[in-house]
Coordinates of N, CA and C in Angstrom, one line a residue:
Chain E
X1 N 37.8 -9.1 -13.5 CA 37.3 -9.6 -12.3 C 36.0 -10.4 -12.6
X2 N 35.7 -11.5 -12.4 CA 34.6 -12.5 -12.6 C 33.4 -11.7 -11.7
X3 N 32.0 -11.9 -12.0 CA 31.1 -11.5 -11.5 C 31.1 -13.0 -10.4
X4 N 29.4 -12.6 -10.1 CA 28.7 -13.5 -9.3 C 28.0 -14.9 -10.5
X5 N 28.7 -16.1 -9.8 CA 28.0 -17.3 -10.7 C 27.3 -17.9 -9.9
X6 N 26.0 -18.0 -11.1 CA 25.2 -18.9 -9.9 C 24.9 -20.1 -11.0
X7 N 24.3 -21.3 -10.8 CA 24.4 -22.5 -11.3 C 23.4 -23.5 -10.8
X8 N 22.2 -24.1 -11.6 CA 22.3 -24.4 -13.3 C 21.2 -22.7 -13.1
X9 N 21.5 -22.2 -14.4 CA 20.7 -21.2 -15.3 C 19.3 -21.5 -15.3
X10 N 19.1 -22.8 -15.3 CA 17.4 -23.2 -15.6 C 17.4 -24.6 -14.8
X11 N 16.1 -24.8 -14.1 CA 16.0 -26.2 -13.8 C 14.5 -26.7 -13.8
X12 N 14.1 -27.8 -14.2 CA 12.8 -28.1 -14.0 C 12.4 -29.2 -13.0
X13 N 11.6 -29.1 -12.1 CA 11.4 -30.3 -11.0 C 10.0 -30.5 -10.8
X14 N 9.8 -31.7 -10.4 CA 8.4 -31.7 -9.8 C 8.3 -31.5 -8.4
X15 N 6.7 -31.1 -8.5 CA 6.8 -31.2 -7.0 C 6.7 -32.4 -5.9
X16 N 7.4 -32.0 -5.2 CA 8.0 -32.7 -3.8 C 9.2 -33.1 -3.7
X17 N 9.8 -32.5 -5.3 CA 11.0 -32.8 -5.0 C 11.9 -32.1 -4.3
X18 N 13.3 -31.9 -3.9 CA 13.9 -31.0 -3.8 C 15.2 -30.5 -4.7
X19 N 15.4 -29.3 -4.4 CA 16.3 -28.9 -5.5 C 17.4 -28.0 -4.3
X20 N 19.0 -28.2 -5.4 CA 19.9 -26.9 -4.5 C 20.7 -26.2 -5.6
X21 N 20.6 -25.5 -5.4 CA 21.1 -23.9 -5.9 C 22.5 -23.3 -5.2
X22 N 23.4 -23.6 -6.9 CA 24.9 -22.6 -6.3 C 25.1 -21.3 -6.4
X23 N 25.8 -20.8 -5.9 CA 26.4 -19.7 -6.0 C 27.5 -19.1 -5.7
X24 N 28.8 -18.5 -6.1 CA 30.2 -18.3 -6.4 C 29.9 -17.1 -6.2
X25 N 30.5 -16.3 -5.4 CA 30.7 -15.1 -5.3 C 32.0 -14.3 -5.5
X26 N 31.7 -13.2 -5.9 CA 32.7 -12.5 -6.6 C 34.5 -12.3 -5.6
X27 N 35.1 -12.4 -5.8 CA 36.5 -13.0 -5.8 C 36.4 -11.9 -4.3
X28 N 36.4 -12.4 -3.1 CA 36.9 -11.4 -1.8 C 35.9 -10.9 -1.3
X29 N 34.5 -11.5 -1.7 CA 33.3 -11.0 -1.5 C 33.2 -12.3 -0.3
X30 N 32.9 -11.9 1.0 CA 32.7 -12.7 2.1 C 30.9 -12.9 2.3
X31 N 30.2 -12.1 2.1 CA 29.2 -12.1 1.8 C 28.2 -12.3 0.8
X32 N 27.3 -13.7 1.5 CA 26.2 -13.9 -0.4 C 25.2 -13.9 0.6
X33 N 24.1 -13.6 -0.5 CA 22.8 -13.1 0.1 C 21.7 -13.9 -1.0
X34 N 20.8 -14.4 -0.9 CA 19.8 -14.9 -1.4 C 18.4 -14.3 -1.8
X35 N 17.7 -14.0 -3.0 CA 16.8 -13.6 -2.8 C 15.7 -14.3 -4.2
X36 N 14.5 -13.8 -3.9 CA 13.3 -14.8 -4.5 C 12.6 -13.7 -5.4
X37 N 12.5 -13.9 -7.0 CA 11.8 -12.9 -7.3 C 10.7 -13.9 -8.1
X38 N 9.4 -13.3 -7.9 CA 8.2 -13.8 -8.7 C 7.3 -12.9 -9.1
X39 N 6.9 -12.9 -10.2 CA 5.5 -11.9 -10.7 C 4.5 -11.3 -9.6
X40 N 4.5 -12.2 -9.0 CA 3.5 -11.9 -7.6 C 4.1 -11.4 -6.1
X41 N 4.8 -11.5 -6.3 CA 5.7 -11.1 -5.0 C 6.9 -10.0 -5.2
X42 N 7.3 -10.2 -6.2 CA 8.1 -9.1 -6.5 C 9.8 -10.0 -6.1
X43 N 10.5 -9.4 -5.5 CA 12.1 -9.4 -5.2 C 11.3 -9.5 -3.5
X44 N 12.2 -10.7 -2.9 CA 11.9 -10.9 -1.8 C 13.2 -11.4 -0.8
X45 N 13.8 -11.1 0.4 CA 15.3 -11.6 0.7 C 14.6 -13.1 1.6
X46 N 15.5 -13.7 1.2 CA 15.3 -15.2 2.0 C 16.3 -15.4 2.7
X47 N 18.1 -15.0 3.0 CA 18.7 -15.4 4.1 C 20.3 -14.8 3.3
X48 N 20.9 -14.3 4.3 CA 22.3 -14.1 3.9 C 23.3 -14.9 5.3
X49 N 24.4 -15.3 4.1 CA 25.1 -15.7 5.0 C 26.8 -15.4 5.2
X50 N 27.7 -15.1 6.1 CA 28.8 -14.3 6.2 C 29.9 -15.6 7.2
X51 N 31.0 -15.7 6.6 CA 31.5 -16.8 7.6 C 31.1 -17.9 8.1
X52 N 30.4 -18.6 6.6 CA 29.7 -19.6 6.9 C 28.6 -19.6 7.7
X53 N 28.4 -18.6 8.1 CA 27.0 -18.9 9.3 C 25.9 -17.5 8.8
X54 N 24.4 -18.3 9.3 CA 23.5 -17.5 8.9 C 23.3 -16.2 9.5
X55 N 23.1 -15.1 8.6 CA 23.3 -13.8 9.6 C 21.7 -13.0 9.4
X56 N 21.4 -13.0 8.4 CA 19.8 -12.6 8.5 C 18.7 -13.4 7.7
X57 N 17.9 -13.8 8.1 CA 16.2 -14.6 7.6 C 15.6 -14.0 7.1
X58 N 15.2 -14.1 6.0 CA 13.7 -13.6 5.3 C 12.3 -14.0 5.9
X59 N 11.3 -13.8 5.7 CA 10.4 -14.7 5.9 C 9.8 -15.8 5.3
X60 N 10.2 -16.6 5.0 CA 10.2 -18.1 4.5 C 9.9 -19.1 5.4
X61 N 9.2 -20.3 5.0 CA 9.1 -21.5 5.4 C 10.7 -22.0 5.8
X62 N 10.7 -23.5 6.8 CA 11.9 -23.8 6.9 C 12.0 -24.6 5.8
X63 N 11.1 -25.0 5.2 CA 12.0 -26.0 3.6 C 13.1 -24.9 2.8
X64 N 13.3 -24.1 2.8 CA 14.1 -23.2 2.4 C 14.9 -23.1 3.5
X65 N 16.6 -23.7 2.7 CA 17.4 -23.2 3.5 C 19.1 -23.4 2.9
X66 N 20.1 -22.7 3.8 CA 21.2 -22.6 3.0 C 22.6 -23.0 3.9
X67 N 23.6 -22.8 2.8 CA 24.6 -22.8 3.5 C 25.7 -22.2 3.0
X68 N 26.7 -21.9 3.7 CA 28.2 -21.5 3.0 C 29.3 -22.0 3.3
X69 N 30.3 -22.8 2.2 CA 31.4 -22.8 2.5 C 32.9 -21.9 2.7
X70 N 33.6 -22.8 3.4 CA 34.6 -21.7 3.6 C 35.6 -20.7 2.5
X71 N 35.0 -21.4 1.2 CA 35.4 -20.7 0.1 C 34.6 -19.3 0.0
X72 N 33.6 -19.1 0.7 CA 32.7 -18.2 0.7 C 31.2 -18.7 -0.5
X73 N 31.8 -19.9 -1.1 CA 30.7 -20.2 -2.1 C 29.1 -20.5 -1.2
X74 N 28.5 -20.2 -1.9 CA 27.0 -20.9 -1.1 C 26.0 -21.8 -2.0
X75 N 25.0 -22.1 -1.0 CA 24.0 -23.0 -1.8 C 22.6 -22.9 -1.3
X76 N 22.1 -23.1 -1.7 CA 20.6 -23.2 -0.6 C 19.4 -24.4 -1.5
X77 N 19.0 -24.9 -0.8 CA 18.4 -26.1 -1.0 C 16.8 -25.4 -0.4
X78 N 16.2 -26.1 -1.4 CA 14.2 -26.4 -1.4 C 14.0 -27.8 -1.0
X79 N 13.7 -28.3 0.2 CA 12.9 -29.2 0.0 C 11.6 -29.2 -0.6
X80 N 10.6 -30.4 -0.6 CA 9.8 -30.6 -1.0 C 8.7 -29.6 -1.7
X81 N 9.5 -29.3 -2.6 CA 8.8 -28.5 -3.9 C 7.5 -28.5 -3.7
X82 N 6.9 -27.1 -4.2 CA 5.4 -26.2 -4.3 C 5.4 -25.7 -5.5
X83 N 4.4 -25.8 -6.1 CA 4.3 -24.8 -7.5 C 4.7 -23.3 -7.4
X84 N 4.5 -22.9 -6.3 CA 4.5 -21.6 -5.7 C 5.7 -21.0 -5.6
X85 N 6.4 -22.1 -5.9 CA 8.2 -21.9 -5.8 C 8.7 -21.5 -7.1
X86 N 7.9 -21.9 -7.8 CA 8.6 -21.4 -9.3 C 9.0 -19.8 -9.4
X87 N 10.1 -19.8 -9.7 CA 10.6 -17.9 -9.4 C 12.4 -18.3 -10.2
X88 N 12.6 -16.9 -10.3 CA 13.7 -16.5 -10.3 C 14.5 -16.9 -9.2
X89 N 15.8 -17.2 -8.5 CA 16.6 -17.2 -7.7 C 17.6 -16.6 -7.7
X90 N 17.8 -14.9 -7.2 CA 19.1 -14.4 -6.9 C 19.8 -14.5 -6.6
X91 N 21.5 -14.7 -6.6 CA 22.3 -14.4 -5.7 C 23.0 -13.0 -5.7
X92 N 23.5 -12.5 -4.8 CA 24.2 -11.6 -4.4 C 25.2 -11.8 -3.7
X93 N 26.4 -10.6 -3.7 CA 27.8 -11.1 -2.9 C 28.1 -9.3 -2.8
X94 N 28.4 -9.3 -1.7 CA 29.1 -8.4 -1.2 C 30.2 -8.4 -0.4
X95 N 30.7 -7.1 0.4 CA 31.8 -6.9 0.8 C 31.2 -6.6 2.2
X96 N 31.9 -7.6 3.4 CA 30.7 -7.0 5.0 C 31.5 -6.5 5.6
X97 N 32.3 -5.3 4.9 CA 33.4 -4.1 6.2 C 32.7 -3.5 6.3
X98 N 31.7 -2.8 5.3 CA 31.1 -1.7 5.1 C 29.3 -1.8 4.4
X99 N 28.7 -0.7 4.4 CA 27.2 -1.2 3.6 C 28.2 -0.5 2.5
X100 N 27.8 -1.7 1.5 CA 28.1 -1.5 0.4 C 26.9 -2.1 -0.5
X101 N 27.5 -1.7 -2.1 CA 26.7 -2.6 -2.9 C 26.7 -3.9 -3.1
X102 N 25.6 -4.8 -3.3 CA 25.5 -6.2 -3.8 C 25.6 -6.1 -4.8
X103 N 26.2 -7.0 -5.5 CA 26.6 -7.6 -6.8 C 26.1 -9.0 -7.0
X104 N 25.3 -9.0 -8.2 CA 24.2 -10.1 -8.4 C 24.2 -11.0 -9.6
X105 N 24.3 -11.9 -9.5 CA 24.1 -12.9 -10.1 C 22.9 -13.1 -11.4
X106 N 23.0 -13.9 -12.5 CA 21.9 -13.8 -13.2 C 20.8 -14.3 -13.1
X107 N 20.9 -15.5 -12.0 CA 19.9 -16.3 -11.6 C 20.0 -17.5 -11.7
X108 N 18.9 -18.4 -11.0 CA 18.7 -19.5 -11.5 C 17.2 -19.6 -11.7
X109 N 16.6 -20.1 -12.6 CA 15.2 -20.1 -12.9 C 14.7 -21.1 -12.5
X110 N 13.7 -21.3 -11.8 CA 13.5 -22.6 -11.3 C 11.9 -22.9 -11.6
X111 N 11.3 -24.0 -12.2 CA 10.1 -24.1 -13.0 C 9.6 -25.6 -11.9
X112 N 8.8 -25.5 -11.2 CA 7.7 -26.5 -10.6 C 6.8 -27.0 -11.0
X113 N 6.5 -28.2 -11.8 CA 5.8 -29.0 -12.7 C 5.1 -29.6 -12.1
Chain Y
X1 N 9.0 -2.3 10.5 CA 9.5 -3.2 8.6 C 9.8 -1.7 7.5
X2 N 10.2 -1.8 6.6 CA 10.9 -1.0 5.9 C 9.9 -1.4 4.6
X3 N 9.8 -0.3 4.0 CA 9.1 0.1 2.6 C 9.1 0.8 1.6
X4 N 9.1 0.0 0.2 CA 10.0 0.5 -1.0 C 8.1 1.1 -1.8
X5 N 8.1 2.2 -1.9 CA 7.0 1.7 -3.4 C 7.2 2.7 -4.3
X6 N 7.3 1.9 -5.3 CA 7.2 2.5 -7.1 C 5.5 2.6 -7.4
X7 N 5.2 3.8 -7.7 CA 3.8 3.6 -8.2 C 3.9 3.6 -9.3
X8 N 4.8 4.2 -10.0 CA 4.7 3.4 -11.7 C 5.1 1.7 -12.2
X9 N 4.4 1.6 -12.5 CA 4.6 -0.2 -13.0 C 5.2 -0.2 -14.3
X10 N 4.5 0.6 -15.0 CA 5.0 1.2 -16.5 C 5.1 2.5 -17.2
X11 N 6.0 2.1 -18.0 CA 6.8 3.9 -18.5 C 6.9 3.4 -19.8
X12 N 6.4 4.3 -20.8 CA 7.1 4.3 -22.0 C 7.2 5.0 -23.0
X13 N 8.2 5.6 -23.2 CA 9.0 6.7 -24.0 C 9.5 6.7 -25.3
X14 N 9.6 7.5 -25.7 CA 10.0 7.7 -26.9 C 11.6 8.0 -27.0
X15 N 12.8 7.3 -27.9 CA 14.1 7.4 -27.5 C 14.5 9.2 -27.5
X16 N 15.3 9.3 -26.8 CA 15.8 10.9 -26.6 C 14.5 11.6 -25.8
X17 N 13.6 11.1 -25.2 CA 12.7 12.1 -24.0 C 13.3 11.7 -22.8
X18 N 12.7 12.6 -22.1 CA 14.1 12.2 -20.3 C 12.5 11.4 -19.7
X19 N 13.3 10.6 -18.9 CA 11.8 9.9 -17.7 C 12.5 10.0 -16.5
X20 N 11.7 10.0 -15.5 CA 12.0 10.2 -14.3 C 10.9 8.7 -13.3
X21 N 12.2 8.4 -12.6 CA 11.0 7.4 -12.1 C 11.4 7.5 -10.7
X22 N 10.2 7.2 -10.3 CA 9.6 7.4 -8.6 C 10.1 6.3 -7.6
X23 N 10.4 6.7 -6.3 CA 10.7 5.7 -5.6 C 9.9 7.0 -4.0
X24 N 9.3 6.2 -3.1 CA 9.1 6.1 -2.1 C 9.1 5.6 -1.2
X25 N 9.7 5.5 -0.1 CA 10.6 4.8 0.9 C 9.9 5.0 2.5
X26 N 9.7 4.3 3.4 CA 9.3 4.0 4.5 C 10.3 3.2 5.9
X27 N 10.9 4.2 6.7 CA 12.0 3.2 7.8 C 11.6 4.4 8.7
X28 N 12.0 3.6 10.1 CA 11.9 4.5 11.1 C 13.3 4.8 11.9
X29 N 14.0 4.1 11.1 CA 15.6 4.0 11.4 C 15.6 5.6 10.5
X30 N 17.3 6.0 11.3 CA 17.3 7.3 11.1 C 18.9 7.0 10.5
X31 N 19.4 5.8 10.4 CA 20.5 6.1 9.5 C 19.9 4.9 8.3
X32 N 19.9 4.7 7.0 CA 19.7 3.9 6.2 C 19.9 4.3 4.8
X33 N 20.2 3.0 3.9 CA 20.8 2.9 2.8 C 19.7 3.1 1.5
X34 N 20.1 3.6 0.3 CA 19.1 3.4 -0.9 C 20.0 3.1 -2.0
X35 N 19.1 2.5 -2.9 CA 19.8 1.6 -4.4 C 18.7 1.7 -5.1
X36 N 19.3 1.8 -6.6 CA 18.8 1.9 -7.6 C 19.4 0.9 -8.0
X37 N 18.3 -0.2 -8.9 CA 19.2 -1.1 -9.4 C 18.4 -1.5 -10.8
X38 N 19.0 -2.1 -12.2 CA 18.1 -2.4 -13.5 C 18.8 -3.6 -13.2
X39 N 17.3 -4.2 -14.0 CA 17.4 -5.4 -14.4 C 17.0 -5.5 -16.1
X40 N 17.5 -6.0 -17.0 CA 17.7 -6.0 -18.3 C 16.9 -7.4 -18.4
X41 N 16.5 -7.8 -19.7 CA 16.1 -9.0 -19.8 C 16.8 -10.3 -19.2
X42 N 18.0 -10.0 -18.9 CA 19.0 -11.2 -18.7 C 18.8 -11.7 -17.7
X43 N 18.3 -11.0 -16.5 CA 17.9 -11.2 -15.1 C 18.9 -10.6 -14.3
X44 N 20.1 -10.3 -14.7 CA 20.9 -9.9 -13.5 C 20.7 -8.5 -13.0
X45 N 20.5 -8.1 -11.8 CA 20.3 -6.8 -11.3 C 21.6 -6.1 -11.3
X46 N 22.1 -5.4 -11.6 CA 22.6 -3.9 -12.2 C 23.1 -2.9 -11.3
X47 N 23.9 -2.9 -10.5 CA 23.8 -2.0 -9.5 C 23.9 -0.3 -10.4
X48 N 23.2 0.3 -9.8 CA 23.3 1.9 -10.3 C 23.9 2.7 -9.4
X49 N 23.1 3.2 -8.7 CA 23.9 3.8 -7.2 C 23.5 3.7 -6.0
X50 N 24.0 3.9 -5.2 CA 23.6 3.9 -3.3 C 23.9 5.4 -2.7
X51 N 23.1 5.6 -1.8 CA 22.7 7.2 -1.3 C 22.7 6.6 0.5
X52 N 23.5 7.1 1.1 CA 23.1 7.5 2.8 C 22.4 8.4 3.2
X53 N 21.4 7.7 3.8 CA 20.5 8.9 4.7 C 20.7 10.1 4.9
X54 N 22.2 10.3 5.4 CA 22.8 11.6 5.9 C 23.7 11.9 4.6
X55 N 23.3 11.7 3.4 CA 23.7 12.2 2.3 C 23.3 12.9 1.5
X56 N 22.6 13.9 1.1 CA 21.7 14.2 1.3 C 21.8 14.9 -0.7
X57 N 23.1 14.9 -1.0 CA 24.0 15.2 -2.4 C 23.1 14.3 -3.1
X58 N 22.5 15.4 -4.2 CA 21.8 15.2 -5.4 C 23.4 14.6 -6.1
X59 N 23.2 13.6 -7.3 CA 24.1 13.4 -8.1 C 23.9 13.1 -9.6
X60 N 24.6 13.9 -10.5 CA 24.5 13.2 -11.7 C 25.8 12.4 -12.8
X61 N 25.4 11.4 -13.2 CA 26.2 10.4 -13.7 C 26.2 10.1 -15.7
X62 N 26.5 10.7 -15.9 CA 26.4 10.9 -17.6 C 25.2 11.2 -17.8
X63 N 24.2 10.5 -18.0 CA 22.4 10.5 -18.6 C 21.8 10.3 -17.3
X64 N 22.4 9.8 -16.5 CA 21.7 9.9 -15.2 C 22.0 10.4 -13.9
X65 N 20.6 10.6 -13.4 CA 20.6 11.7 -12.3 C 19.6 11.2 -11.3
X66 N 20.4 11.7 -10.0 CA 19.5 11.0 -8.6 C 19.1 12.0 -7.9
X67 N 17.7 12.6 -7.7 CA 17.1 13.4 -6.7 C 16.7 12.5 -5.4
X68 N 17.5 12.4 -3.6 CA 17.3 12.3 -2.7 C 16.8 13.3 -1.5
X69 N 15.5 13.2 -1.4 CA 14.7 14.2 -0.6 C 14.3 13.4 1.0
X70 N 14.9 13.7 1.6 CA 14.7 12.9 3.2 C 13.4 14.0 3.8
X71 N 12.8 15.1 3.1 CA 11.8 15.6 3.7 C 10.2 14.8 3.7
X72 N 10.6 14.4 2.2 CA 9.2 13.6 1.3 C 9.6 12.3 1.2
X73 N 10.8 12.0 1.4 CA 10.8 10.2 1.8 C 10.8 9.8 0.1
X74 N 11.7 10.7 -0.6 CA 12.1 9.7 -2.2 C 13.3 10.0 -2.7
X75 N 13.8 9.0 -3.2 CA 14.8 8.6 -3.7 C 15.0 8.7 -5.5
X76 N 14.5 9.7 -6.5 CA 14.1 9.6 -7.7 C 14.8 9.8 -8.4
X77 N 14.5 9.0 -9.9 CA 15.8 8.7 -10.6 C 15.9 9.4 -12.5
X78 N 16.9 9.6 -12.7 CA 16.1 10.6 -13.8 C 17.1 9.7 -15.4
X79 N 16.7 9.5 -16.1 CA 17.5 9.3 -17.6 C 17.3 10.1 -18.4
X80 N 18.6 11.0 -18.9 CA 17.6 12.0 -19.3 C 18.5 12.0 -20.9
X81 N 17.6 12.2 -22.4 CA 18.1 11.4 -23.4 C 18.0 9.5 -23.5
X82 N 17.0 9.5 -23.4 CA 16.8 8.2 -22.9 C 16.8 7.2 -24.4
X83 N 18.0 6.1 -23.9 CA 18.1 5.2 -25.4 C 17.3 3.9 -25.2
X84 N 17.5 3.3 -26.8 CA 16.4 1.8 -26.2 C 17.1 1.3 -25.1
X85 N 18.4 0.8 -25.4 CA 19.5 0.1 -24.7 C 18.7 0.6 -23.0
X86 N 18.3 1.6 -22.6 CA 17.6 1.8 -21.0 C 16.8 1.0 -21.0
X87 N 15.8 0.6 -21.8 CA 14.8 -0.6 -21.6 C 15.1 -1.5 -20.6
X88 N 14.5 -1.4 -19.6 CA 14.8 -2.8 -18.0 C 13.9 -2.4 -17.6
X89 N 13.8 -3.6 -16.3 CA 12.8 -3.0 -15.3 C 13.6 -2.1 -13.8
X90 N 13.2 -1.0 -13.8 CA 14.0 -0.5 -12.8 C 13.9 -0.6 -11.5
X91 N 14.4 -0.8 -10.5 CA 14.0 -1.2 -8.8 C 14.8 -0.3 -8.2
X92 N 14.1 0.3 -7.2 CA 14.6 1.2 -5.7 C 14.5 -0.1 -4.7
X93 N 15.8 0.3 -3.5 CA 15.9 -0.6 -2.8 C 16.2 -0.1 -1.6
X94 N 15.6 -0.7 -0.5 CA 16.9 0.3 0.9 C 17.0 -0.7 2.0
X95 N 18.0 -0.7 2.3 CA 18.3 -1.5 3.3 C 18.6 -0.1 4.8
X96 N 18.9 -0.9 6.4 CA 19.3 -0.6 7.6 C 20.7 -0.6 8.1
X97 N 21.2 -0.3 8.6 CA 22.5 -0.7 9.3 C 22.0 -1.9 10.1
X98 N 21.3 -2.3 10.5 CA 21.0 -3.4 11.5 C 21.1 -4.6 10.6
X99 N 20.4 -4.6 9.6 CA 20.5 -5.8 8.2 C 21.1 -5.3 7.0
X100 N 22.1 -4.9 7.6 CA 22.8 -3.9 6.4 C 22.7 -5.5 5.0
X101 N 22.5 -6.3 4.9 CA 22.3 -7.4 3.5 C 20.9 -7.3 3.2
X102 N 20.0 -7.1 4.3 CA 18.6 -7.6 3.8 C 18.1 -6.5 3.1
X103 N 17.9 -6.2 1.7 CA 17.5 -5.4 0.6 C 15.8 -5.3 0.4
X104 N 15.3 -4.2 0.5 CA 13.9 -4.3 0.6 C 13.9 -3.8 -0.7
X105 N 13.6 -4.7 -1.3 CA 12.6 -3.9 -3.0 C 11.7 -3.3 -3.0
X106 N 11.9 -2.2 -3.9 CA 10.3 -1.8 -4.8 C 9.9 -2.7 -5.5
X107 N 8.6 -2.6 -6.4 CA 8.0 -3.2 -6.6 C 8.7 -3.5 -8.3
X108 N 9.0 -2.7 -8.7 CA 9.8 -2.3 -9.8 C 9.5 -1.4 -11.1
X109 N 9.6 -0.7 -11.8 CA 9.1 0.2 -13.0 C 9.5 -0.3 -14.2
X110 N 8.6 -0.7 -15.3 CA 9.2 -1.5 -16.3 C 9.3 -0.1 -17.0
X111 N 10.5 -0.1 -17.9 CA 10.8 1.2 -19.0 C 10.9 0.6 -20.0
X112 N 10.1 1.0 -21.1 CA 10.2 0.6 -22.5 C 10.5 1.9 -22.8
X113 N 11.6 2.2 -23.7 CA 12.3 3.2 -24.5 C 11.6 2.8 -26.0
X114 N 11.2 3.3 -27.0 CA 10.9 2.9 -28.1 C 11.4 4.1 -29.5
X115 N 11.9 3.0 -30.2 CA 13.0 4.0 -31.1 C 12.3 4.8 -32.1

């Protein structure tokens, strides 16, 4: 059974640009969840989404935001890039009958120049 | 708001000593979820295990073992025979029934095993 893919592994941008972030979730997993980790902040959730539609917010700016298709795959897009953005990017996929476990992705690294 | 804290940031052991690492937990919700999760150099988080509030069953899993105390509000995690291969940073997590996705992290405990 394929994990969680998330896509590209590494990215470098400047700032103001924007950037979007995939993620493939594990085969029957209706649920992906997004999350932000940085040296200074730690592991932080920024939004999950279930049947295509947003089901919970992190606290984030709105240049952060996402979507899902009906494949269950997702994306979430940065607009106008901040240094401050440079972090790790989680994904996660779960199962929403039940609280269960997330199953996570390796990331995407994202570097703001 | 819900709250994870690890007061250890760093641990580091000598291979084959057991370590125990700390989680302390903060919700006012009376049904809610806990996770242990490693993260290895790779980045990907690791699921370990999940505990229900009203579960209250200590567990052990080959080398590892989970003490859940709802009196003292911790969720602690034990390796016990500890190999390098454990080397990660470790994270406690707990989520609500209300945002049963939104995952509140610790802050995380880095473990260096050293052979």
């Amino acid at each position: 059974k394929a994990g969680v893919t998330q896509t590209p592994r590494y990215l470098i941008k400047t700032r103001g640009q924007q950037v979007t972030l995939s993620c493939s979730p594990i085969s029957g997993h209706r649920s992906v969840s997004w999350y932000q980790q940085t040296p200074g902040q730690g592991l932080q959730f920024l939004f999950e989404y279930f049947s295509e539609t947003q089901r919970n917010k992190g606290n984030f700016p709105g240049r952060f935001s996402g979507r899902q298709f009906s494949n269950s795959r997702s994306e979430m897009n940065v607009s106008t890039l901040e240094l401050g953005d440079s972090a790790l990017y989680l994904c996660a996929s779960s199962l929403r009958t039940a609280i269960t476990e997330a199953f996570f992705g390796q990331g995407t690294r994202l570097t703001v120049v | 708001a819900q709250k994870v804290t690890q007061a250890q940031t760093e641990i580091s052991v000598v291979e084959k000593e057991d370590v125990t690492l700390d989680c302390v937990y903060e919700t006012r919700d009376t049904t809610y979820y806990l996770f242990w999760y490693k993260q290895p150099p790779s980045g990907e988080l690791v699921f370990l295990i999940r505990r229900n509030s009203f579960d209250e069953q200590n567990e052990i899993s080959g080398r590892y073992s989970w003490n859940f105390q709802k009196s003292t509000s911790s969720f602690n995690f034990t390796i016990t025979a500890s190999q390098v291969v454990d080397s990660a940073v470790y994270f406690c997590a707990l989520t609500i029934r209300s945002s049963a996705r939104q995952l509140t992290f610790g802050s995380g405990t880095q473990l260096t095993v050293l052979p």
